Amino acid sequence: MRLTSFTDYTLRTLLHLGSNPGRLVTIQEIADLHSISKNHLMKVVHELGRNGVIETIRGRNGGFRLAHRPDEINIGAVVRQSESDFYMAECFDPGGNPCGLVKACALKGVLTNATAAYLAELDRHTLAMLLPEPAPRDGSVPMTFQRKEAQAA
């Protein structure tokens, strides 16, 4: 299963907003951060606003922010809203050319189950679960260690 760039940009936008609570974010800011098309991102933001996931503020000092707490935004619901379809193969498309094997083929059922499992996994997650842990309040930075890979001789 592969998500469209529209959904990818939707998720990146939500992750950025969730990581910047309490402040308005601009389309230009996200476009620059991810090196993505500002025009494409405008469509993403418009759709998120239309679906009530974000609130937009117009004007010179405008921008957008989450309309809900991150723990109230379900990733499965967001993906369903942003993807146009989940056709895994041509036989899923009601307007497509039917396969000559459609009556004896079990593949469509397997792919249907796989798609359902994929979406069920996304349904188990909220935006809050995908955000990095907040920094400690005392200003200290937790230490992390990475093993150095053995260099080939």
JSON list of C-alpha atoms in Angstrom, two decimals:
[
{"chain": "A", "resi": 1, "resn": "MET", "atom": "CA", "xyz": [0.00, 0.00, 0.00]},
{"chain": "A", "resi": 2, "resn": "ARG", "atom": "CA", "xyz": [1.33, 3.40, -0.86]},
{"chain": "A", "resi": 3, "resn": "LEU", "atom": "CA", "xyz": [-0.08, 6.72, 0.26]},
{"chain": "A", "resi": 4, "resn": "THR", "atom": "CA", "xyz": [-0.38, 9.60, -2.16]},
{"chain": "A", "resi": 5, "resn": "SER", "atom": "CA", "xyz": [1.83, 12.65, -1.76]},
{"chain": "A", "resi": 6, "resn": "PHE", "atom": "CA", "xyz": [-1.33, 14.51, -0.70]},
{"chain": "A", "resi": 7, "resn": "THR", "atom": "CA", "xyz": [-1.69, 12.22, 2.33]},
{"chain": "A", "resi": 8, "resn": "ASP", "atom": "CA", "xyz": [2.04, 12.35, 3.02]},
{"chain": "A", "resi": 9, "resn": "TYR", "atom": "CA", "xyz": [1.89, 16.16, 3.10]},
{"chain": "A", "resi": 10, "resn": "THR", "atom": "CA", "xyz": [-1.26, 16.01, 5.23]},
{"chain": "A", "resi": 11, "resn": "LEU", "atom": "CA", "xyz": [0.50, 13.89, 7.84]},
{"chain": "A", "resi": 12, "resn": "ARG", "atom": "CA", "xyz": [3.64, 16.06, 7.76]},
{"chain": "A", "resi": 13, "resn": "THR", "atom": "CA", "xyz": [1.49, 19.15, 8.28]},
{"chain": "A", "resi": 14, "resn": "LEU", "atom": "CA", "xyz": [-0.28, 17.62, 11.26]},
{"chain": "A", "resi": 15, "resn": "LEU", "atom": "CA", "xyz": [2.99, 16.45, 12.79]},
{"chain": "A", "resi": 16, "resn": "HIS", "atom": "CA", "xyz": [4.41, 19.96, 12.44]},
{"chain": "A", "resi": 17, "resn": "LEU", "atom": "CA", "xyz": [1.33, 21.54, 13.97]},
{"chain": "A", "resi": 18, "resn": "GLY", "atom": "CA", "xyz": [1.33, 19.03, 16.82]},
{"chain": "A", "resi": 19, "resn": "SER", "atom": "CA", "xyz": [4.98, 19.80, 17.50]},
{"chain": "A", "resi": 20, "resn": "ASN", "atom": "CA", "xyz": [4.23, 23.53, 17.62]},
{"chain": "A", "resi": 21, "resn": "PRO", "atom": "CA", "xyz": [1.23, 23.84, 19.93]},
{"chain": "A", "resi": 22, "resn": "GLY", "atom": "CA", "xyz": [-0.17, 27.24, 20.70]},
{"chain": "A", "resi": 23, "resn": "ARG", "atom": "CA", "xyz": [1.25, 29.07, 17.71]},
{"chain": "A", "resi": 24, "resn": "LEU", "atom": "CA", "xyz": [0.05, 29.82, 14.22]},
{"chain": "A", "resi": 25, "resn": "VAL", "atom": "CA", "xyz": [2.00, 28.12, 11.44]},
{"chain": "A", "resi": 26, "resn": "THR", "atom": "CA", "xyz": [2.16, 29.27, 7.82]},
{"chain": "A", "resi": 27, "resn": "ILE", "atom": "CA", "xyz": [2.08, 27.33, 4.59]},
{"chain": "A", "resi": 28, "resn": "GLN", "atom": "CA", "xyz": [5.41, 28.87, 3.64]},
{"chain": "A", "resi": 29, "resn": "GLU", "atom": "CA", "xyz": [7.00, 27.59, 6.86]},
{"chain": "A", "resi": 30, "resn": "ILE", "atom": "CA", "xyz": [6.00, 23.98, 6.17]},
{"chain": "A", "resi": 31, "resn": "ALA", "atom": "CA", "xyz": [6.80, 24.22, 2.47]},
{"chain": "A", "resi": 32, "resn": "ASP", "atom": "CA", "xyz": [10.30, 25.46, 3.27]},
{"chain": "A", "resi": 33, "resn": "LEU", "atom": "CA", "xyz": [10.85, 22.88, 6.01]},
{"chain": "A", "resi": 34, "resn": "HIS", "atom": "CA", "xyz": [9.97, 19.92, 3.77]},
{"chain": "A", "resi": 35, "resn": "SER", "atom": "CA", "xyz": [10.94, 21.40, 0.38]},
{"chain": "A", "resi": 36, "resn": "ILE", "atom": "CA", "xyz": [7.47, 20.79, -1.01]},
{"chain": "A", "resi": 37, "resn": "SER", "atom": "CA", "xyz": [5.27, 22.77, -3.35]},
{"chain": "A", "resi": 38, "resn": "LYS", "atom": "CA", "xyz": [3.51, 25.68, -1.68]},
{"chain": "A", "resi": 39, "resn": "ASN", "atom": "CA", "xyz": [0.60, 25.31, -4.13]},
{"chain": "A", "resi": 40, "resn": "HIS", "atom": "CA", "xyz": [0.16, 21.62, -3.29]},
{"chain": "A", "resi": 41, "resn": "LEU", "atom": "CA", "xyz": [0.38, 22.39, 0.42]},
{"chain": "A", "resi": 42, "resn": "MET", "atom": "CA", "xyz": [-2.33, 25.04, 0.02]},
{"chain": "A", "resi": 43, "resn": "LYS", "atom": "CA", "xyz": [-4.69, 22.30, -1.17]},
{"chain": "A", "resi": 44, "resn": "VAL", "atom": "CA", "xyz": [-3.74, 20.14, 1.82]},
{"chain": "A", "resi": 45, "resn": "VAL", "atom": "CA", "xyz": [-4.38, 22.96, 4.29]},
{"chain": "A", "resi": 46, "resn": "HIS", "atom": "CA", "xyz": [-7.67, 23.83, 2.60]},
{"chain": "A", "resi": 47, "resn": "GLU", "atom": "CA", "xyz": [-8.85, 20.22, 2.88]},
{"chain": "A", "resi": 48, "resn": "LEU", "atom": "CA", "xyz": [-7.75, 19.91, 6.53]},
{"chain": "A", "resi": 49, "resn": "GLY", "atom": "CA", "xyz": [-9.67, 23.10, 7.30]},
{"chain": "A", "resi": 50, "resn": "ARG", "atom": "CA", "xyz": [-12.72, 21.93, 5.40]},
{"chain": "A", "resi": 51, "resn": "ASN", "atom": "CA", "xyz": [-12.68, 18.66, 7.38]},
{"chain": "A", "resi": 52, "resn": "GLY", "atom": "CA", "xyz": [-12.39, 20.54, 10.68]},
{"chain": "A", "resi": 53, "resn": "VAL", "atom": "CA", "xyz": [-8.99, 19.13, 11.61]},
{"chain": "A", "resi": 54, "resn": "ILE", "atom": "CA", "xyz": [-7.31, 22.53, 11.62]},
{"chain": "A", "resi": 55, "resn": "GLU", "atom": "CA", "xyz": [-8.54, 26.07, 12.05]},
{"chain": "A", "resi": 56, "resn": "THR", "atom": "CA", "xyz": [-7.30, 28.76, 9.73]},
{"chain": "A", "resi": 57, "resn": "ILE", "atom": "CA", "xyz": [-6.89, 32.43, 10.50]},
{"chain": "A", "resi": 58, "resn": "ARG", "atom": "CA", "xyz": [-6.76, 34.81, 7.55]},
{"chain": "A", "resi": 59, "resn": "GLY", "atom": "CA", "xyz": [-4.93, 38.07, 7.33]},
{"chain": "A", "resi": 60, "resn": "ARG", "atom": "CA", "xyz": [-1.48, 39.50, 7.64]},
{"chain": "A", "resi": 61, "resn": "ASN", "atom": "CA", "xyz": [-0.65, 37.68, 10.87]},
{"chain": "A", "resi": 62, "resn": "GLY", "atom": "CA", "xyz": [-2.71, 34.64, 9.97]},
{"chain": "A", "resi": 63, "resn": "GLY", "atom": "CA", "xyz": [-1.86, 31.00, 9.74]},
{"chain": "A", "resi": 64, "resn": "PHE", "atom": "CA", "xyz": [-3.35, 27.76, 10.96]},
{"chain": "A", "resi": 65, "resn": "ARG", "atom": "CA", "xyz": [-3.29, 25.45, 13.97]},
{"chain": "A", "resi": 66, "resn": "LEU", "atom": "CA", "xyz": [-4.86, 22.24, 15.15]},
{"chain": "A", "resi": 67, "resn": "ALA", "atom": "CA", "xyz": [-8.57, 22.50, 15.84]},
{"chain": "A", "resi": 68, "resn": "HIS", "atom": "CA", "xyz": [-8.37, 19.62, 18.33]},
{"chain": "A", "resi": 69, "resn": "ARG", "atom": "CA", "xyz": [-5.89, 18.23, 20.82]},
{"chain": "A", "resi": 70, "resn": "PRO", "atom": "CA", "xyz": [-3.41, 15.79, 19.21]},
{"chain": "A", "resi": 71, "resn": "ASP", "atom": "CA", "xyz": [-4.86, 12.90, 21.23]},
{"chain": "A", "resi": 72, "resn": "GLU", "atom": "CA", "xyz": [-8.24, 13.56, 19.58]},
{"chain": "A", "resi": 73, "resn": "ILE", "atom": "CA", "xyz": [-6.94, 13.30, 16.00]},
{"chain": "A", "resi": 74, "resn": "ASN", "atom": "CA", "xyz": [-7.08, 9.72, 14.74]},
{"chain": "A", "resi": 75, "resn": "ILE", "atom": "CA", "xyz": [-4.54, 8.88, 12.04]},
{"chain": "A", "resi": 76, "resn": "GLY", "atom": "CA", "xyz": [-6.81, 6.32, 10.36]},
{"chain": "A", "resi": 77, "resn": "ALA", "atom": "CA", "xyz": [-9.58, 8.89, 10.01]},
{"chain": "A", "resi": 78, "resn": "VAL", "atom": "CA", "xyz": [-7.15, 11.46, 8.58]},
{"chain": "A", "resi": 79, "resn": "VAL", "atom": "CA", "xyz": [-5.82, 8.98, 6.01]},
{"chain": "A", "resi": 80, "resn": "ARG", "atom": "CA", "xyz": [-9.34, 7.96, 4.98]},
{"chain": "A", "resi": 81, "resn": "GLN", "atom": "CA", "xyz": [-10.25, 11.63, 4.48]},
{"chain": "A", "resi": 82, "resn": "SER", "atom": "CA", "xyz": [-7.17, 12.42, 2.41]},
{"chain": "A", "resi": 83, "resn": "GLU", "atom": "CA", "xyz": [-6.99, 9.32, 0.20]},
{"chain": "A", "resi": 84, "resn": "SER", "atom": "CA", "xyz": [-9.34, 9.19, -2.77]},
{"chain": "A", "resi": 85, "resn": "ASP", "atom": "CA", "xyz": [-9.59, 5.39, -2.78]},
{"chain": "A", "resi": 86, "resn": "PHE", "atom": "CA", "xyz": [-7.97, 2.22, -1.52]},
{"chain": "A", "resi": 87, "resn": "TYR", "atom": "CA", "xyz": [-8.09, 0.22, -4.74]},
{"chain": "A", "resi": 88, "resn": "MET", "atom": "CA", "xyz": [-5.31, -2.33, -4.40]},
{"chain": "A", "resi": 89, "resn": "ALA", "atom": "CA", "xyz": [-5.90, -3.71, -7.88]},
{"chain": "A", "resi": 90, "resn": "GLU", "atom": "CA", "xyz": [-8.00, -2.99, -10.95]},
{"chain": "A", "resi": 91, "resn": "CYS", "atom": "CA", "xyz": [-10.73, -5.37, -9.77]},
{"chain": "A", "resi": 92, "resn": "PHE", "atom": "CA", "xyz": [-11.50, -3.00, -6.87]},
{"chain": "A", "resi": 93, "resn": "ASP", "atom": "CA", "xyz": [-12.47, -0.15, -9.17]},
{"chain": "A", "resi": 94, "resn": "PRO", "atom": "CA", "xyz": [-16.21, -0.37, -9.91]},
{"chain": "A", "resi": 95, "resn": "GLY", "atom": "CA", "xyz": [-15.65, 1.47, -13.19]},
{"chain": "A", "resi": 96, "resn": "GLY", "atom": "CA", "xyz": [-12.55, -0.51, -14.18]},
{"chain": "A", "resi": 97, "resn": "ASN", "atom": "CA", "xyz": [-12.21, -3.36, -16.63]},
{"chain": "A", "resi": 98, "resn": "PRO", "atom": "CA", "xyz": [-13.11, -6.57, -14.83]},
{"chain": "A", "resi": 99, "resn": "CYS", "atom": "CA", "xyz": [-10.57, -9.35, -14.81]},
{"chain": "A", "resi": 100, "resn": "GLY", "atom": "CA", "xyz": [-11.47, -12.55, -16.59]},
{"chain": "A", "resi": 101, "resn": "LEU", "atom": "CA", "xyz": [-10.63, -14.46, -13.41]},
{"chain": "A", "resi": 102, "resn": "VAL", "atom": "CA", "xyz": [-12.97, -12.49, -11.13]},
{"chain": "A", "resi": 103, "resn": "LYS", "atom": "CA", "xyz": [-15.36, -15.41, -10.46]},
{"chain": "A", "resi": 104, "resn": "ALA", "atom": "CA", "xyz": [-12.65, -17.87, -9.42]},
{"chain": "A", "resi": 105, "resn": "CYS", "atom": "CA", "xyz": [-10.05, -15.54, -7.91]},
{"chain": "A", "resi": 106, "resn": "ALA", "atom": "CA", "xyz": [-9.49, -15.27, -4.17]},
{"chain": "A", "resi": 107, "resn": "LEU", "atom": "CA", "xyz": [-6.92, -12.48, -4.48]},
{"chain": "A", "resi": 108, "resn": "LYS", "atom": "CA", "xyz": [-9.49, -9.71, -4.12]},
{"chain": "A", "resi": 109, "resn": "GLY", "atom": "CA", "xyz": [-10.54, -11.09, -0.73]},
{"chain": "A", "resi": 110, "resn": "VAL", "atom": "CA", "xyz": [-6.94, -11.32, 0.44]},
{"chain": "A", "resi": 111, "resn": "LEU", "atom": "CA", "xyz": [-6.23, -7.75, -0.66]},
{"chain": "A", "resi": 112, "resn": "THR", "atom": "CA", "xyz": [-9.45, -6.55, 0.99]},
{"chain": "A", "resi": 113, "resn": "ASN", "atom": "CA", "xyz": [-8.35, -8.12, 4.27]},
{"chain": "A", "resi": 114, "resn": "ALA", "atom": "CA", "xyz": [-4.86, -6.65, 3.93]},
{"chain": "A", "resi": 115, "resn": "THR", "atom": "CA", "xyz": [-6.29, -3.17, 3.37]},
{"chain": "A", "resi": 116, "resn": "ALA", "atom": "CA", "xyz": [-8.60, -3.57, 6.36]},
{"chain": "A", "resi": 117, "resn": "ALA", "atom": "CA", "xyz": [-5.64, -4.62, 8.55]},
{"chain": "A", "resi": 118, "resn": "TYR", "atom": "CA", "xyz": [-3.61, -1.65, 7.30]},
{"chain": "A", "resi": 119, "resn": "LEU", "atom": "CA", "xyz": [-6.40, 0.79, 8.14]},
{"chain": "A", "resi": 120, "resn": "ALA", "atom": "CA", "xyz": [-7.06, -0.91, 11.50]},
{"chain": "A", "resi": 121, "resn": "GLU", "atom": "CA", "xyz": [-3.42, -0.32, 12.46]},
{"chain": "A", "resi": 122, "resn": "LEU", "atom": "CA", "xyz": [-3.72, 3.36, 11.53]},
{"chain": "A", "resi": 123, "resn": "ASP", "atom": "CA", "xyz": [-6.94, 3.55, 13.57]},
{"chain": "A", "resi": 124, "resn": "ARG", "atom": "CA", "xyz": [-4.99, 2.50, 16.66]},
{"chain": "A", "resi": 125, "resn": "HIS", "atom": "CA", "xyz": [-2.91, 5.69, 16.56]},
{"chain": "A", "resi": 126, "resn": "THR", "atom": "CA", "xyz": [-3.54, 9.33, 17.33]},
{"chain": "A", "resi": 127, "resn": "LEU", "atom": "CA", "xyz": [-1.43, 12.30, 16.35]},
{"chain": "A", "resi": 128, "resn": "ALA", "atom": "CA", "xyz": [-0.27, 12.56, 19.96]},
{"chain": "A", "resi": 129, "resn": "MET", "atom": "CA", "xyz": [1.21, 9.06, 19.74]},
{"chain": "A", "resi": 130, "resn": "LEU", "atom": "CA", "xyz": [3.35, 10.09, 16.76]},
{"chain": "A", "resi": 131, "resn": "LEU", "atom": "CA", "xyz": [4.79, 13.26, 18.26]},
{"chain": "A", "resi": 132, "resn": "PRO", "atom": "CA", "xyz": [8.20, 13.34, 19.92]},
{"chain": "A", "resi": 133, "resn": "GLU", "atom": "CA", "xyz": [8.26, 13.41, 23.70]},
{"chain": "A", "resi": 134, "resn": "PRO", "atom": "CA", "xyz": [8.28, 16.96, 25.06]},
{"chain": "A", "resi": 135, "resn": "ALA", "atom": "CA", "xyz": [11.55, 18.29, 26.43]},
{"chain": "A", "resi": 136, "resn": "PRO", "atom": "CA", "xyz": [12.02, 17.97, 30.19]},
{"chain": "A", "resi": 137, "resn": "ARG", "atom": "CA", "xyz": [10.66, 20.97, 32.11]},
{"chain": "A", "resi": 138, "resn": "ASP", "atom": "CA", "xyz": [13.94, 21.56, 33.96]},
{"chain": "A", "resi": 139, "resn": "GLY", "atom": "CA", "xyz": [15.66, 22.36, 30.66]},
{"chain": "A", "resi": 140, "resn": "SER", "atom": "CA", "xyz": [17.95, 19.34, 30.78]},
{"chain": "A", "resi": 141, "resn": "VAL", "atom": "CA", "xyz": [18.42, 17.34, 27.63]},
{"chain": "A", "resi": 142, "resn": "PRO", "atom": "CA", "xyz": [18.11, 13.56, 27.91]},
{"chain": "A", "resi": 143, "resn": "MET", "atom": "CA", "xyz": [21.26, 11.80, 26.78]},
{"chain": "A", "resi": 144, "resn": "THR", "atom": "CA", "xyz": [21.12, 9.27, 23.97]},
{"chain": "A", "resi": 145, "resn": "PHE", "atom": "CA", "xyz": [23.87, 7.00, 22.80]},
{"chain": "A", "resi": 146, "resn": "GLN", "atom": "CA", "xyz": [24.37, 5.50, 19.37]},
{"chain": "A", "resi": 147, "resn": "ARG", "atom": "CA", "xyz": [26.66, 2.61, 18.62]},
{"chain": "A", "resi": 148, "resn": "LYS", "atom": "CA", "xyz": [29.27, 3.34, 16.07]},
{"chain": "A", "resi": 149, "resn": "GLU", "atom": "CA", "xyz": [29.21, 0.90, 13.18]},
{"chain": "A", "resi": 150, "resn": "ALA", "atom": "CA", "xyz": [32.35, -1.19, 12.83]},
{"chain": "A", "resi": 151, "resn": "GLN", "atom": "CA", "xyz": [34.41, 0.20, 10.02]},
{"chain": "A", "resi": 152, "resn": "ALA", "atom": "CA", "xyz": [35.51, -2.21, 7.32]},
{"chain": "A", "resi": 153, "resn": "ALA", "atom": "CA", "xyz": [39.24, -2.75, 7.32]}
]
